[in-house]
Every structure is written in C-alpha cells, then in structure tokens.
Coordinates of C-alpha atoms in Angstrom, one line a residue:
Chain A
M1 CA 128.3 -104.7 16.0
L2 CA 130.8 -106.5 13.7
H3 CA 134.4 -105.3 13.8
T4 CA 136.8 -106.4 11.1
V5 CA 140.5 -106.3 11.7
N6 CA 142.9 -106.9 8.8
K7 CA 146.3 -106.4 10.3
S8 CA 148.6 -108.7 12.3
S9 CA 149.0 -107.6 15.8
F10 CA 152.7 -108.0 15.3
E11 CA 152.6 -105.2 12.7
R12 CA 149.9 -102.8 14.0
N13 CA 147.9 -102.0 17.0
S14 CA 144.5 -102.1 15.3
L15 CA 143.3 -105.4 17.0
Q16 CA 144.3 -104.1 20.5
S17 CA 142.5 -100.7 19.8
C18 CA 139.5 -102.6 18.6
V19 CA 139.4 -104.8 21.7
N20 CA 139.8 -101.8 24.0
I21 CA 136.8 -100.0 22.5
I22 CA 134.2 -102.4 21.5
D23 CA 131.1 -103.1 23.6
D24 CA 130.0 -106.3 25.2
S25 CA 127.7 -107.4 22.4
S26 CA 130.3 -106.9 19.6
V27 CA 132.1 -109.6 17.7
I28 CA 135.4 -109.5 15.8
L29 CA 136.2 -111.0 12.4
L30 CA 139.9 -111.3 11.5
I31 CA 140.6 -111.0 7.8
E32 CA 143.6 -110.7 5.6
D33 CA 146.8 -110.4 7.7
G34 CA 144.5 -110.1 10.7
V35 CA 144.1 -113.9 10.8
I36 CA 147.7 -114.1 12.2
S37 CA 146.1 -113.0 15.5
A38 CA 143.8 -116.0 15.3
T39 CA 146.6 -118.5 15.7
N40 CA 148.4 -119.8 18.8
N41 CA 151.2 -117.3 19.2
T42 CA 152.5 -114.9 21.8
Q43 CA 149.9 -112.2 21.0
S44 CA 146.8 -114.4 20.7
S45 CA 146.0 -113.4 24.3
I46 CA 144.6 -110.2 22.9
V47 CA 141.5 -112.0 21.8
S48 CA 141.5 -115.1 24.0
D49 CA 138.9 -113.8 26.5
L50 CA 136.6 -112.7 23.6
A51 CA 137.2 -116.0 21.9
S52 CA 136.2 -118.0 25.0
Q53 CA 132.9 -116.1 24.8
G54 CA 132.5 -117.2 21.2
R55 CA 132.9 -113.6 19.8
V56 CA 136.0 -114.0 17.5
Y57 CA 135.9 -115.3 13.9
A58 CA 138.6 -115.7 11.3
L59 CA 138.3 -115.9 7.6
Q60 CA 139.1 -119.4 6.3
G61 CA 140.5 -118.4 2.9
D62 CA 143.0 -116.1 4.6
L63 CA 144.1 -118.7 7.1
E64 CA 144.6 -121.3 4.3
A65 CA 146.5 -118.9 2.1
R66 CA 148.9 -118.2 4.9
G67 CA 149.3 -121.9 5.7
I68 CA 148.1 -121.5 9.3
S69 CA 144.7 -123.1 9.3
S70 CA 145.9 -125.9 11.5
K71 CA 147.2 -123.4 14.1
V72 CA 144.0 -121.6 14.9
A73 CA 143.6 -121.0 18.7
D74 CA 140.9 -122.5 20.8
N75 CA 137.3 -121.1 20.5
I76 CA 138.0 -119.1 17.4
K77 CA 135.3 -119.7 14.8
V78 CA 136.4 -120.2 11.2
V79 CA 134.1 -118.8 8.5
D80 CA 134.1 -118.5 4.7
Y81 CA 133.1 -115.4 2.7
A82 CA 129.4 -116.5 2.9
G83 CA 129.9 -116.6 6.7
F84 CA 131.4 -113.1 6.5
V85 CA 128.3 -111.9 4.8
D86 CA 126.1 -113.5 7.4
L87 CA 128.0 -111.7 10.2
V88 CA 127.5 -108.4 8.4
V89 CA 123.8 -109.1 8.2
E90 CA 123.4 -110.3 11.7
H91 CA 125.4 -107.9 13.7
G92 CA 124.3 -104.4 12.5
T93 CA 126.7 -101.6 11.6
P94 CA 130.1 -103.0 10.5
V95 CA 133.2 -101.2 11.7
S96 CA 136.5 -101.7 9.8
W97 CA 139.7 -101.1 11.8
V98 CA 141.8 -100.3 8.7
Chain B
M1 CA 115.5 -88.3 3.0
S2 CA 115.9 -90.3 6.2
T3 CA 118.4 -89.3 8.8
K4 CA 121.1 -91.8 9.8
K5 CA 124.0 -91.6 12.2
F6 CA 127.3 -91.5 10.4
M7 CA 130.6 -91.9 12.2
Y8 CA 133.9 -91.1 10.6
L9 CA 136.6 -93.2 12.2
N10 CA 140.0 -91.6 12.0
R11 CA 143.0 -93.6 13.2
K12 CA 145.9 -92.3 11.1
A13 CA 148.2 -89.3 11.5
P14 CA 148.0 -86.6 8.9
Y15 CA 150.5 -86.1 6.0
G16 CA 152.2 -89.5 6.2
T17 CA 149.3 -90.9 4.2
V18 CA 146.4 -89.2 2.4
Y19 CA 143.6 -90.7 4.6
A20 CA 143.2 -87.8 7.0
L21 CA 142.8 -85.3 4.2
E22 CA 140.5 -87.4 2.1
S23 CA 138.4 -88.3 5.2
L24 CA 138.0 -84.6 5.8
E25 CA 136.8 -84.1 2.2
V26 CA 134.1 -86.7 2.8
V27 CA 133.0 -85.0 6.0
L28 CA 132.6 -81.7 4.3
I29 CA 130.4 -83.3 1.6
A30 CA 128.5 -85.2 4.2
A31 CA 127.4 -81.9 5.8
A32 CA 125.2 -81.2 2.8
F33 CA 123.2 -84.4 3.3
E34 CA 121.9 -83.3 6.7
Q35 CA 122.7 -86.5 8.4
D36 CA 123.8 -86.9 12.1
V37 CA 127.6 -86.7 11.8
S38 CA 130.2 -87.5 14.4
L39 CA 134.0 -87.9 14.1
A40 CA 136.1 -90.2 16.2
F41 CA 139.8 -89.7 16.6
I42 CA 141.5 -92.8 17.9
D43 CA 145.2 -93.9 18.0
D44 CA 147.4 -91.7 15.7
G45 CA 144.2 -90.1 14.4
V46 CA 144.4 -87.7 17.3
Y47 CA 147.3 -86.0 15.6
Q48 CA 144.9 -84.8 12.9
I49 CA 143.5 -82.1 15.2
V50 CA 146.7 -81.2 17.2
D51 CA 147.2 -77.4 17.2
G52 CA 150.2 -75.7 15.6
Q53 CA 150.6 -77.8 12.4
K54 CA 153.1 -76.2 10.0
T55 CA 153.8 -77.8 6.6
D56 CA 156.1 -75.4 5.0
G57 CA 159.0 -77.7 5.5
I58 CA 157.4 -80.7 3.7
G59 CA 155.9 -78.9 0.7
M60 CA 152.4 -80.2 1.4
K61 CA 149.2 -78.3 1.9
N62 CA 148.3 -77.6 5.6
F63 CA 144.7 -78.6 5.8
S64 CA 144.3 -78.4 9.6
S65 CA 142.5 -75.0 9.3
T66 CA 139.7 -76.9 7.6
Y67 CA 138.8 -78.6 10.9
R68 CA 138.1 -75.1 12.3
A69 CA 135.4 -74.6 9.6
L70 CA 133.5 -77.8 10.5
G71 CA 131.4 -75.9 13.1
D72 CA 130.0 -73.7 10.3
Y73 CA 128.7 -76.9 8.7
D74 CA 126.9 -78.0 11.9
I75 CA 129.6 -80.7 12.4
N76 CA 130.2 -80.3 16.1
K77 CA 130.7 -83.8 17.6
L78 CA 134.4 -84.6 17.4
Y79 CA 135.2 -87.4 19.9
V80 CA 138.8 -87.9 20.9
S81 CA 140.0 -91.0 22.7
K82 CA 141.4 -90.0 26.1
E83 CA 143.5 -93.2 26.2
S84 CA 145.0 -92.5 22.8
L85 CA 145.9 -88.9 23.9
D86 CA 147.4 -90.3 27.2
E87 CA 149.5 -92.9 25.4
R88 CA 151.0 -90.2 23.2
G89 CA 151.8 -87.8 25.9
L90 CA 149.1 -85.4 24.7
S91 CA 146.3 -83.6 26.4
E92 CA 143.2 -81.6 25.4
D93 CA 145.4 -78.5 25.6
D94 CA 147.4 -79.7 22.6
L95 CA 144.3 -79.9 20.4
M96 CA 142.9 -77.1 18.3
P97 CA 140.2 -75.2 20.2
L98 CA 137.4 -76.1 17.8
V99 CA 134.0 -74.5 18.4
Y100 CA 130.6 -74.0 16.8
E101 CA 127.8 -71.4 17.3
D102 CA 124.7 -73.0 18.8
E103 CA 121.7 -71.6 16.9
D104 CA 119.3 -73.0 19.6
D105 CA 121.2 -71.1 22.3
D106 CA 121.4 -67.5 20.9
W107 CA 124.5 -68.5 18.8
A108 CA 126.6 -69.1 21.9
E109 CA 130.0 -70.4 21.1
K110 CA 130.5 -74.0 22.3
P111 CA 133.3 -76.6 22.1
S112 CA 133.0 -79.2 19.3
V113 CA 135.8 -81.4 20.7
F114 CA 135.0 -83.9 23.4
V115 CA 137.7 -86.0 25.0
V116 CA 136.1 -89.2 26.0
S117 CA 137.1 -92.5 27.5
N118 CA 137.1 -95.7 25.5
A119 CA 134.0 -96.8 27.4
E120 CA 132.1 -93.7 26.3
L121 CA 133.4 -94.0 22.8
S122 CA 132.2 -97.6 22.8
K123 CA 128.6 -96.4 23.6
I124 CA 128.7 -93.7 20.9
M125 CA 130.0 -96.1 18.3
S126 CA 127.3 -98.7 19.1
D127 CA 124.7 -96.1 18.4
Q128 CA 125.8 -95.5 14.7
D129 CA 124.1 -96.6 11.5
V130 CA 127.1 -96.2 9.3
C131 CA 130.8 -96.2 10.1
L132 CA 133.3 -94.9 7.5
S133 CA 136.9 -95.8 8.3
F134 CA 139.8 -94.0 6.8
Chain C
M1 CA 119.6 -106.8 2.3
K2 CA 121.0 -103.8 0.4
I3 CA 124.7 -103.7 0.9
S4 CA 127.3 -101.1 -0.3
I5 CA 131.0 -101.4 -0.3
Q6 CA 133.8 -98.8 0.0
V7 CA 137.2 -99.8 -1.4
N8 CA 140.1 -97.7 -0.2
E9 CA 143.1 -99.4 -1.8
G10 CA 144.2 -100.1 -5.3
P11 CA 144.5 -103.6 -6.8
Y12 CA 147.5 -105.8 -6.3
Q13 CA 149.3 -103.7 -3.7
H14 CA 146.8 -104.6 -1.0
Q15 CA 144.5 -107.5 -0.6
S16 CA 141.5 -105.2 0.2
A17 CA 140.2 -105.0 -3.3
D18 CA 140.3 -108.8 -3.6
T19 CA 138.6 -109.3 -0.2
A20 CA 135.9 -106.7 -1.2
Y21 CA 135.3 -108.5 -4.4
Q22 CA 135.0 -111.9 -2.8
F23 CA 132.7 -110.4 -0.2
A24 CA 130.5 -108.8 -2.9
K25 CA 130.3 -112.1 -4.8
A26 CA 129.3 -114.1 -1.7
A27 CA 126.7 -111.5 -0.8
I28 CA 125.1 -111.7 -4.2
E29 CA 125.2 -115.5 -4.1
K30 CA 123.4 -115.3 -0.8
G31 CA 120.6 -113.3 -2.3
H32 CA 121.6 -109.8 -1.2
E33 CA 121.8 -106.8 -3.5
I34 CA 125.0 -104.8 -3.9
F35 CA 123.6 -101.3 -4.1
R36 CA 127.0 -99.6 -4.9
V37 CA 130.7 -100.1 -4.8
F38 CA 132.5 -96.8 -4.1
F39 CA 136.2 -96.6 -4.9
Y40 CA 138.1 -94.0 -2.8
H41 CA 141.7 -93.1 -2.0
D42 CA 144.0 -95.4 -4.1
G43 CA 140.9 -97.6 -4.6
V44 CA 140.3 -95.5 -7.8
N45 CA 143.0 -97.5 -9.5
N46 CA 140.6 -100.5 -9.5
A47 CA 139.0 -98.7 -12.5
S48 CA 142.0 -98.5 -14.8
R49 CA 141.1 -100.0 -18.2
F50 CA 144.9 -100.2 -18.9
T51 CA 145.4 -102.9 -16.2
V52 CA 147.3 -105.8 -17.8
P53 CA 148.2 -108.5 -15.2
P54 CA 150.2 -111.6 -16.2
Q55 CA 148.0 -114.3 -17.7
D56 CA 148.1 -116.6 -14.7
D57 CA 147.0 -113.8 -12.3
R58 CA 143.5 -112.6 -11.6
N59 CA 142.3 -109.5 -13.3
V60 CA 140.9 -107.4 -10.5
V61 CA 139.5 -104.7 -12.8
N62 CA 137.7 -107.2 -15.0
N63 CA 136.4 -109.0 -11.9
W64 CA 134.7 -105.8 -10.8
A65 CA 133.5 -105.1 -14.4
D66 CA 131.9 -108.6 -14.7
L67 CA 130.2 -108.6 -11.3
K68 CA 126.4 -108.6 -11.6
N69 CA 123.6 -108.6 -9.2
A70 CA 121.4 -111.8 -9.0
D71 CA 118.8 -110.3 -11.3
G72 CA 121.5 -109.7 -14.0
S73 CA 121.7 -106.0 -13.4
D74 CA 125.0 -104.2 -13.4
I75 CA 126.6 -103.3 -10.1
D76 CA 126.9 -99.5 -9.6
R77 CA 130.7 -99.0 -9.6
V78 CA 131.5 -95.4 -8.7
V79 CA 135.0 -93.8 -8.7
C80 CA 135.4 -90.7 -6.6
V81 CA 136.1 -87.8 -8.9
A82 CA 138.4 -85.8 -6.5
A83 CA 140.5 -88.9 -5.6
A84 CA 140.6 -90.0 -9.3
L85 CA 141.8 -86.7 -10.8
R86 CA 144.5 -86.4 -8.1
R87 CA 145.8 -89.8 -9.2
G88 CA 145.6 -89.4 -12.9
M89 CA 142.4 -91.4 -13.4
L90 CA 140.2 -89.6 -15.9
D91 CA 137.3 -90.6 -18.1
E92 CA 136.6 -88.9 -21.4
S93 CA 134.5 -86.1 -20.0
E94 CA 137.0 -85.2 -17.2
A95 CA 139.9 -85.4 -19.7
G96 CA 138.1 -82.9 -21.9
K97 CA 137.3 -80.6 -19.0
N98 CA 140.9 -80.6 -17.8
S99 CA 142.5 -80.5 -21.3
V100 CA 144.2 -83.8 -20.9
E101 CA 144.8 -86.2 -23.8
G102 CA 143.5 -89.7 -23.4
N103 CA 141.4 -91.3 -20.7
N104 CA 141.8 -94.5 -18.6
I105 CA 138.5 -95.3 -16.8
H106 CA 137.1 -98.7 -17.7
P107 CA 133.6 -98.2 -19.2
A108 CA 132.1 -100.4 -16.4
F109 CA 132.9 -97.7 -13.9
R110 CA 131.5 -94.2 -13.6
I111 CA 133.2 -91.1 -12.1
S112 CA 131.1 -89.2 -9.6
G113 CA 131.3 -87.2 -6.4
L114 CA 131.7 -88.1 -2.8
G115 CA 127.9 -87.5 -2.3
Q116 CA 127.5 -91.0 -3.9
L117 CA 129.3 -92.5 -0.9
I118 CA 127.1 -90.7 1.6
E119 CA 124.0 -91.7 -0.4
A120 CA 125.1 -95.3 -0.4
G121 CA 125.3 -95.1 3.4
I122 CA 121.8 -93.7 3.6
Q123 CA 120.2 -96.0 1.1
S124 CA 121.9 -99.3 2.1
D125 CA 121.2 -101.5 5.1
R126 CA 125.0 -102.0 5.5
L127 CA 128.1 -100.2 4.3
V128 CA 131.3 -102.3 4.6
V129 CA 134.7 -100.6 4.3
F130 CA 137.7 -102.5 2.9
G131 CA 141.1 -100.8 3.1
D132 CA 144.6 -101.0 4.4

C-alpha cells in the first residue's frame, strides 16, 4: 500500500500513527508539510528505519517550496508529481493520513 | 455491480471539526451500495464512539446516536485501535455498546465494535480496495 | 488506469486542493484517466464561480474547470450536495428548491449526492484522498 502523510511530525502525530500501523510491504510518501519529516531533524528517526529499507519518498516540489531540498535525510527518495502517480499505480490502495 | 472493500478511516474527534459527522453521512449512503464496509477508529477518532456524549452545552447536534443505527444498515465492522484507546486512558467499556442482529444466526444480537491491535488493524487495512480518510 | 480524487479542503486555506490538482494533471500526462473529482467537506468551495484571487496568484477554481482528460473530454467534477448546501454553495436548481436568491456554483462543476463518491470508489482502480 501507499500511505501519504501531509503533516509535519512537529505539528501532528499522523506520521507516527501511520508508521505504527502499516504493514511490511507498505511505502510512505511525504507531501505538503509532511516533507519536513524527510529532513535531518530531531524527529526524522520516525522514518529512518523505513527509509533504510527504501520505503520512504518525499515530494520534490514541496521540499523545494520550503527551501529544504538540500537537507533531505539519507535513503529518502525524492519524487515529482509524476512519481507520485507512479507510486499510486504501483502500490495498490492508497491511504491518506489526513 | 462488483463488490469492493471500503474502509472509512476516522482519526479526528467529533465536534471540533465536521469530519466525523460528514464521514458518518458517507457511511450511511455507502450502505445502499451493498459494498463490504468497515470503519477504523484510530487516534482521536476513537472519541467518535465514546458513550455518553452530550452536546446541549455547545449548541451542536449530537449525532452519536446515529452510530447505534449502523447495525440496521449491515454496517457491523467497527475496528478500534487498542493502542489509541490505551494512550487516551480509555477502554472498551467507555465506548457505545454498538450491536447488530445477525440474520444468518436467527437474528442473534452481536457486537459491531472490535478493539484490535495495530498489527491486526494493519492486516485489515491491507485487505481494502478503497480507503476514504476523513 | 482509472483514478478518482476526493478533495476535502477549500482552495487557498490548505494546500490540498493544489496538490490534488497537480496530481490529477500529472496522472493525465502519464496517460491515466481521471474518472471523477469529488469535492467534500470545505472542498466544495473549490467550485465557487465568484472566486477572484489576485492577478499574480493561481486561480484554483479555473484550474479545475480547465482540466481535461487526454482525449479532450471534461473531467467529471462533482460537488457534494449536503456539504455544499450547509456551506452556502448552491447551483440554480438548489437555489430554486430552497428559495434562495442567486447561485454560486461554477458551470464546470455539478452538484450531486454522496453516492457519486462511493460509485467513484467502485468504478476506479484507485481513489486518492487529499485533505488537511
């Protein structure tokens, strides 16, 4: 499954809830304010394990808009909107953690 | 029409925002489409089915009684995250005793609420065709 | 693939309508079909024909209105009737039924019931939700 998270983990618990519940084959795409959790910061550990397994993506436009594209943590894959579409197609039912 | 598995993902408390009420409105409509429907209550969403809601003091409609009617619409799979309840100091006893009558079992009254672990919820979620988040 | 989209937030206040639009555009460019965009909750405000943003800002309502599938056919843009009426969004027919003067739904959108959302879930290969 593809799980999208659009909130910073400094503001809401949606990323943590998502990580707690998803199964081993799921991937996460961070969008909108969710991309804050893709950068090197004190909360990036929430996704670091999943990222090392290649299961965390972040939306390029949202990183750039927030001026943080140079601060993306290791192993997080950056995709554009076309990449977002591919993830939706490839990973089955999408779940939004709004 | 083909049957798909629909999950309604509820993660917000009622009244503070309209999401809980309008999610319930979708669920009631969904019943008419004879799809496989389940509801998940995670995070503050668990407060949607807490028993004893009273809204006189806030001037808003108390829609909690509508959850009691879901059984009549064959919506009888309400999954509640045990971890979310625990974190909030709640237990199954704090929830509305929602039930349905099982037509395949001489209309015996059965519970519709299932408190499940995150691991169980993960499996249920993975099985869905459509997930509507509110 | 057939993809449908649910938009839960209005334009400008949240990014979700913009993200949903960019996603829809990219999906069409990749050869997918947008079966339906369903506007729910405050998302119904995406359909206001009275939206007048400053000239140097994007017009979210017109973006939706101008979006077409690859074959040139219009996207099916559906505004939930219950959510719309609650928020003062009415087309001509609903205004008449409810004895309200004037109407504000952009002609590129149509008002209909929640069944359209369920049907989109049934008919589409994927349903993607954008919200707050």
